[in-house]
CSV table of C-alpha atoms and ligand atoms in Angstrom, one decimal:
chain,number,residue,atom,x,y,z
A,1,MET,CA,68.4,60.3,124.7
A,2,SER,CA,67.9,64.1,122.0
A,3,PHE,CA,69.2,66.7,122.9
A,4,ALA,CA,66.7,70.0,122.3
A,5,LEU,CA,69.8,71.8,121.1
A,6,PHE,CA,70.9,69.6,118.2
A,7,SER,CA,67.1,70.3,116.5
A,8,GLN,CA,66.7,72.2,113.8
A,9,GLN,CA,65.2,74.7,115.8
A,10,GLY,CA,68.1,74.3,118.6
A,11,LEU,CA,70.6,75.8,116.0
A,12,TYR,CA,67.7,78.6,115.1
A,13,PHE,CA,67.6,78.9,118.9
A,14,PHE,CA,71.3,78.5,119.3
A,15,MET,CA,72.2,81.8,116.6
A,16,LYS,CA,69.3,84.0,119.0
A,17,TRP,CA,71.0,83.3,122.2
A,18,LEU,CA,74.8,84.2,120.1
A,19,HIS,CA,72.4,87.6,118.6
A,20,PHE,CA,71.3,88.6,121.8
A,21,PHE,CA,74.5,88.4,123.2
A,22,PHE,CA,76.8,90.6,120.3
A,23,GLY,CA,73.2,92.8,120.1
A,24,ILE,CA,73.8,93.7,123.9
A,25,ALA,CA,78.0,93.8,123.8
A,26,TRP,CA,77.2,96.6,120.4
A,27,ILE,CA,74.4,98.4,121.6
A,28,GLY,CA,75.3,98.8,125.3
A,29,HIS,CA,78.8,100.5,124.1
A,30,LEU,CA,76.5,103.0,122.2
A,31,TYR,CA,74.3,104.0,124.7
A,32,TYR,CA,77.5,104.3,127.0
A,33,PHE,CA,79.0,106.6,123.9
A,34,ASN,CA,76.1,108.8,123.7
A,35,PHE,CA,74.5,108.5,127.5
A,36,VAL,CA,77.7,108.8,129.0
A,37,GLN,CA,80.7,109.5,127.7
A,38,GLY,CA,79.5,112.5,125.6
A,39,ALA,CA,78.2,114.3,128.6
A,40,PHE,CA,81.6,113.3,130.5
A,41,PHE,CA,83.4,114.7,127.2
A,42,ALA,CA,81.4,117.9,127.9
A,43,GLU,CA,82.8,118.7,131.0
A,44,THR,CA,86.6,117.6,131.4
A,45,ASP,CA,89.6,118.8,130.4
A,46,ALA,CA,91.5,119.2,127.4
A,47,GLY,CA,94.1,116.8,128.0
A,48,THR,CA,91.4,114.4,130.0
A,49,LYS,CA,89.4,114.4,126.7
A,50,ASN,CA,92.8,113.1,125.1
A,51,ASN,CA,94.2,110.5,127.3
A,52,VAL,CA,90.6,108.6,127.0
A,53,THR,CA,90.3,109.4,123.6
A,54,SER,CA,93.3,108.2,122.8
A,55,LYS,CA,93.5,104.9,125.6
A,56,LEU,CA,90.3,104.2,126.4
A,57,VAL,CA,87.7,105.0,123.2
A,58,PRO,CA,89.7,102.8,120.6
A,59,ARG,CA,89.6,99.5,123.0
A,60,ALA,CA,85.4,100.4,123.0
A,61,LEU,CA,85.0,101.1,119.4
A,62,TRP,CA,86.6,97.8,119.3
A,63,TRP,CA,83.7,95.5,121.1
A,64,PHE,CA,81.4,98.2,120.1
A,65,ARG,CA,81.8,97.6,115.5
A,66,TRP,CA,82.7,93.9,116.3
A,67,GLY,CA,79.5,93.6,118.6
A,68,ALA,CA,77.7,96.0,115.4
A,69,MET,CA,79.4,93.0,112.8
A,70,LEU,CA,78.3,89.7,114.3
A,71,THR,CA,74.9,91.0,115.5
A,72,PHE,CA,74.3,92.1,111.9
A,73,LEU,CA,75.9,87.9,111.0
A,74,THR,CA,73.5,86.3,113.7
A,75,GLY,CA,70.2,88.3,112.7
A,76,TRP,CA,70.4,88.0,108.7
A,77,SER,CA,71.6,84.4,109.5
A,78,MET,CA,68.0,83.4,111.6
A,79,ILE,CA,66.1,85.5,108.6
A,80,GLU,CA,68.2,83.2,105.6
A,81,MET,CA,67.4,80.0,107.8
A,82,ARG,CA,63.5,80.9,107.9
A,83,ALA,CA,63.6,81.7,104.7
A,84,ARG,CA,65.0,78.8,103.9
A,85,LEU,CA,62.2,77.0,105.7
A,86,SER,CA,58.9,78.7,104.0
A,87,GLY,CA,60.6,80.7,101.2
A,88,TRP,CA,59.2,84.3,100.4
A,89,GLU,CA,55.9,84.5,101.3
A,90,LEU,CA,57.7,85.1,104.8
A,91,PHE,CA,58.3,88.4,104.3
A,92,MET,CA,54.0,88.6,103.1
A,93,THR,CA,53.5,87.6,107.2
A,94,SER,CA,53.5,90.0,110.0
A,95,TRP,CA,56.4,88.3,111.4
A,96,GLY,CA,57.9,89.0,108.3
A,97,THR,CA,57.2,92.4,107.8
A,98,VAL,CA,57.8,93.7,112.1
A,99,ILE,CA,61.4,91.4,111.6
A,100,LEU,CA,62.5,93.2,108.0
A,101,THR,CA,61.8,96.6,109.3
A,102,GLY,CA,63.3,95.8,112.7
A,103,ALA,CA,66.5,94.5,110.4
A,104,ILE,CA,66.5,97.3,108.0
A,105,LEU,CA,66.6,100.2,110.8
A,106,GLY,CA,69.7,97.2,112.3
A,107,SER,CA,71.7,96.8,108.8
A,108,LEU,CA,71.4,101.2,108.6
A,109,MET,CA,72.8,100.8,112.4
A,110,TRP,CA,75.5,98.6,110.9
A,111,ALA,CA,76.3,100.6,108.2
A,112,ASN,CA,77.0,104.2,110.1
A,113,VAL,CA,78.8,102.5,112.3
A,114,TRP,CA,81.1,100.3,110.0
A,115,PHE,CA,81.5,102.9,107.4
A,116,VAL,CA,80.9,106.8,108.8
A,117,ILE,CA,81.0,106.3,112.6
A,118,TRP,CA,84.6,104.3,112.4
A,119,PRO,CA,86.4,105.4,109.8
A,120,ALA,CA,85.8,108.9,111.3
A,121,GLN,CA,86.4,108.0,115.1
A,122,LYS,CA,89.7,106.6,113.4
A,123,VAL,CA,90.6,109.8,112.8
A,124,VAL,CA,89.7,111.8,115.5
A,125,ILE,CA,92.2,109.0,117.4
A,126,ALA,CA,94.7,109.4,115.3
A,127,SER,CA,94.6,113.0,116.2
A,128,ALA,CA,94.1,112.6,120.3
A,129,GLN,CA,97.0,110.2,120.0
A,130,ALA,CA,99.6,112.8,118.1
A,131,VAL,CA,98.4,115.2,121.2
A,132,VAL,CA,99.2,113.2,123.5
A,133,GLY,CA,102.5,112.5,122.4
A,134,GLY,CA,103.8,116.2,121.8
A,135,GLY,CA,102.3,116.5,118.3
A,136,GLN,CA,99.6,118.6,116.3
A,137,ALA,CA,95.9,117.6,116.2
A,138,ASN,CA,94.9,116.7,113.2
A,139,PRO,CA,92.6,120.5,112.1
A,140,ALA,CA,90.0,117.7,110.3
A,141,ALA,CA,89.4,115.8,113.3
A,142,ALA,CA,86.3,118.1,114.5
A,143,ALA,CA,84.1,117.9,111.4
A,144,ARG,CA,84.9,113.9,111.1
A,145,GLY,CA,83.8,113.7,115.2
A,146,ALA,CA,80.6,115.8,114.5
A,147,ARG,CA,79.2,113.9,111.8
A,148,ALA,CA,80.0,110.9,113.5
A,149,LEU,CA,78.3,112.6,116.2
A,150,VAL,CA,75.1,112.5,114.1
A,151,ALA,CA,75.3,109.5,113.0
A,152,SER,CA,75.6,107.7,116.4
A,153,ARG,CA,72.9,110.1,117.7
A,154,THR,CA,70.8,107.8,115.0
A,155,ASN,CA,71.8,104.6,115.5
A,156,THR,CA,70.8,105.4,119.3
A,157,MET,CA,67.3,107.0,118.2
A,158,PHE,CA,66.7,104.1,115.2
A,159,SER,CA,67.6,101.2,118.3
A,160,ILE,CA,64.8,102.1,120.1
A,161,ALA,CA,62.7,101.0,117.5
A,162,MET,CA,64.7,98.4,116.4
A,163,LEU,CA,64.5,96.5,119.2
A,164,PHE,CA,60.6,97.1,119.4
A,165,CYS,CA,60.5,95.2,116.2
A,166,MET,CA,62.7,92.6,116.9
A,167,GLY,CA,60.5,91.6,120.4
A,168,ALA,CA,57.6,92.6,118.4
A,169,ALA,CA,57.8,90.2,115.4
A,170,ALA,CA,57.6,87.2,117.2
A,171,ASN,CA,55.9,88.3,120.6
A,172,LEU,CA,53.0,91.2,119.9
A,173,PRO,CA,50.0,89.6,118.1
A,174,ILE,CA,50.2,92.6,115.1
A,175,GLN,CA,46.7,91.2,112.8
A,176,MET,CA,47.2,91.3,108.6
A,177,GLY,CA,43.9,91.7,107.7
A,178,PRO,CA,42.5,90.8,104.2
A,179,GLU,CA,43.2,95.0,103.0
A,180,SER,CA,46.5,94.7,104.7
A,181,ASN,CA,48.5,96.6,102.3
A,182,LEU,CA,51.7,95.9,101.9
A,183,THR,CA,53.1,98.3,99.3
A,184,LEU,CA,52.0,101.2,101.0
A,185,TYR,CA,52.7,100.3,104.3
A,186,TRP,CA,56.8,100.0,102.9
A,187,VAL,CA,56.6,103.0,100.8
A,188,LEU,CA,55.5,104.8,103.7
A,189,ALA,CA,58.0,103.2,106.4
A,190,VAL,CA,60.8,102.8,103.8
A,191,GLY,CA,60.5,106.6,103.5
A,192,LEU,CA,60.7,107.6,106.3
A,193,MET,CA,63.7,105.3,107.4
A,194,ALA,CA,65.2,106.6,104.2
A,195,ALA,CA,65.0,110.1,105.2
A,196,LEU,CA,66.3,109.5,108.5
A,197,GLN,CA,69.5,108.3,107.2
A,198,ALA,CA,69.8,111.3,104.6
A,199,ASN,CA,70.1,113.1,107.7
A,200,ALA,CA,73.1,111.1,109.2
A,201,LEU,CA,74.8,111.6,106.4
A,202,LEU,CA,74.2,115.1,105.3
A,203,GLY,CA,71.8,117.1,108.4
A,204,LYS,CA,72.6,118.0,112.0
A,205,THR,CA,71.6,116.3,115.2
A,206,GLY,CA,68.8,118.7,115.7
A,207,PRO,CA,66.3,117.8,118.1
A,208,MET,CA,68.7,114.0,119.1
A,209,THR,CA,71.3,116.8,120.7
A,210,THR,CA,70.2,116.1,124.1
A,211,ILE,CA,70.3,112.5,125.9
A,212,ARG,CA,66.3,113.5,126.2
A,213,GLY,CA,65.7,114.7,122.9
A,214,VAL,CA,67.4,111.3,121.4
A,215,ILE,CA,65.5,109.2,124.0
A,216,SER,CA,62.2,110.8,123.2
A,217,SER,CA,62.5,111.2,119.3
A,218,GLY,CA,63.7,106.7,119.2
A,219,PHE,CA,60.1,107.1,121.0
A,220,VAL,CA,58.5,108.9,118.6
A,221,LEU,CA,60.0,106.9,115.6
A,222,THR,CA,58.5,103.7,117.1
A,223,ALA,CA,55.1,104.9,117.3
A,224,GLY,CA,54.9,106.4,113.6
A,225,LEU,CA,56.4,102.5,112.9
A,226,TYR,CA,54.0,100.5,114.8
A,227,LEU,CA,50.6,103.1,114.1
A,228,LEU,CA,51.7,102.3,110.2
A,229,MET,CA,51.9,98.5,111.0
A,230,GLU,CA,48.4,98.7,112.6
A,231,PHE,CA,46.8,101.2,109.9
A,232,CYS,CA,48.7,99.1,106.5
A,233,LEU,CA,48.7,96.0,108.3
B,301,LIG,C1,71.4,93.7,112.3
B,301,LIG,C2,70.2,94.0,111.9
B,301,LIG,C3,69.1,92.8,113.2
B,301,LIG,C4,68.9,91.9,112.3
B,301,LIG,C5,69.3,91.5,110.7
B,301,LIG,C6,68.4,90.8,113.3
B,301,LIG,C7,67.5,90.2,113.0
B,301,LIG,C8,66.9,89.1,113.9
B,301,LIG,C9,66.0,88.2,113.2
B,301,LIG,C10,65.7,87.1,112.5
B,301,LIG,C11,65.5,87.6,115.0
B,301,LIG,C12,64.8,86.1,114.9
B,301,LIG,C13,62.8,87.0,115.4
B,301,LIG,C14,62.2,85.7,115.9
B,301,LIG,O1,62.6,84.3,115.7
B,301,LIG,O2,61.4,85.9,116.1
B,301,LIG,C15,65.6,89.0,115.7
B,301,LIG,C16,65.9,88.2,117.1
B,301,LIG,C17,65.9,89.4,118.0
B,301,LIG,N1,67.0,90.6,118.2
B,301,LIG,FE1,67.4,91.1,116.5
B,301,LIG,N2,68.6,91.6,114.4
B,301,LIG,C18,69.6,92.7,114.3
B,301,LIG,C19,69.7,93.8,115.4
B,301,LIG,C20,69.5,93.9,116.7
B,301,LIG,C21,69.7,93.7,117.7
B,301,LIG,C22,71.0,95.0,117.6
B,301,LIG,C23,69.5,93.7,119.0
B,301,LIG,C24,70.3,94.2,120.1
B,301,LIG,C25,70.0,93.4,121.1
B,301,LIG,C26,68.8,92.5,118.2
B,301,LIG,C27,67.8,91.9,119.4
B,301,LIG,C28,67.7,91.0,118.9
B,301,LIG,C29,66.0,90.5,120.5
B,301,LIG,C30,66.2,90.2,121.9
B,301,LIG,C31,65.6,89.5,119.8
B,301,LIG,C32,64.3,88.4,120.6
B,301,LIG,C33,63.2,88.7,119.7
B,301,LIG,C34,61.9,87.2,120.2
B,301,LIG,O3,62.7,86.4,120.1
B,301,LIG,O4,61.1,87.5,120.7
B,301,LIG,N3,68.6,92.6,117.4
B,301,LIG,N4,67.1,89.0,115.3
């Protein structure tokens, strides 16, 4: 008797299953922060906000950032497993192009979590904890919180397009024709993602300020990337 799970494909599937689990833990918290907690903070009193920031937010951020790390690691190990079997030509296929687009979006999101949101939130949490303990707020906390918000809104927008790519790679039959232009695709797709990421680091929330706006932005980005895939591949 042979166990499917102990085959090479089984190992790949096992990694994918873990990837779903960590991905849900990560993106679930991202949506909680953006769709639930922000609106609650906008209407609650300062004391409650400081209490939540010092006791609930650190717990939620723990699941959030480690979910991001493990989703990132399981995702890239699946790409490595497939690239080891089929070589670099994998990235000349429609699966490779679509999954790599999703992986770039997911990796930008992972970097935003670990290098923008988490360092900024540490300052915000320490400031709220100081206030709860009877001390002074850190005057730098508001600006750090504002930067974390732009990165978090950008991640929410990216997540919608990223999930489309994750699902589309194996399930949406995007054809690569003889006249497909991969170079043009990558120039335009990377240009678009880089511009939005630059805004996460330096710009403002713009249309992503409201929940409706950030969800709409995610759908518009997805439509833009999908059209690029259909026209260039
Ligand atoms: C951080 C960067 C990420 C990388 C590098 C990555 C990479 C991958 C890879 C290589 C696959 C396998 C696709 C296939 O076998 O056809 C996959 C599938 C998948 N990923 Fe990700 N992923 C990332 C983030 C995420 C996140 C945050 C989620 C959110 C839940 C997610 C959800 C999924 C789903 C649902 C599938 C299954 C698609 C299918 O089998 O049809 N991924 N991902």
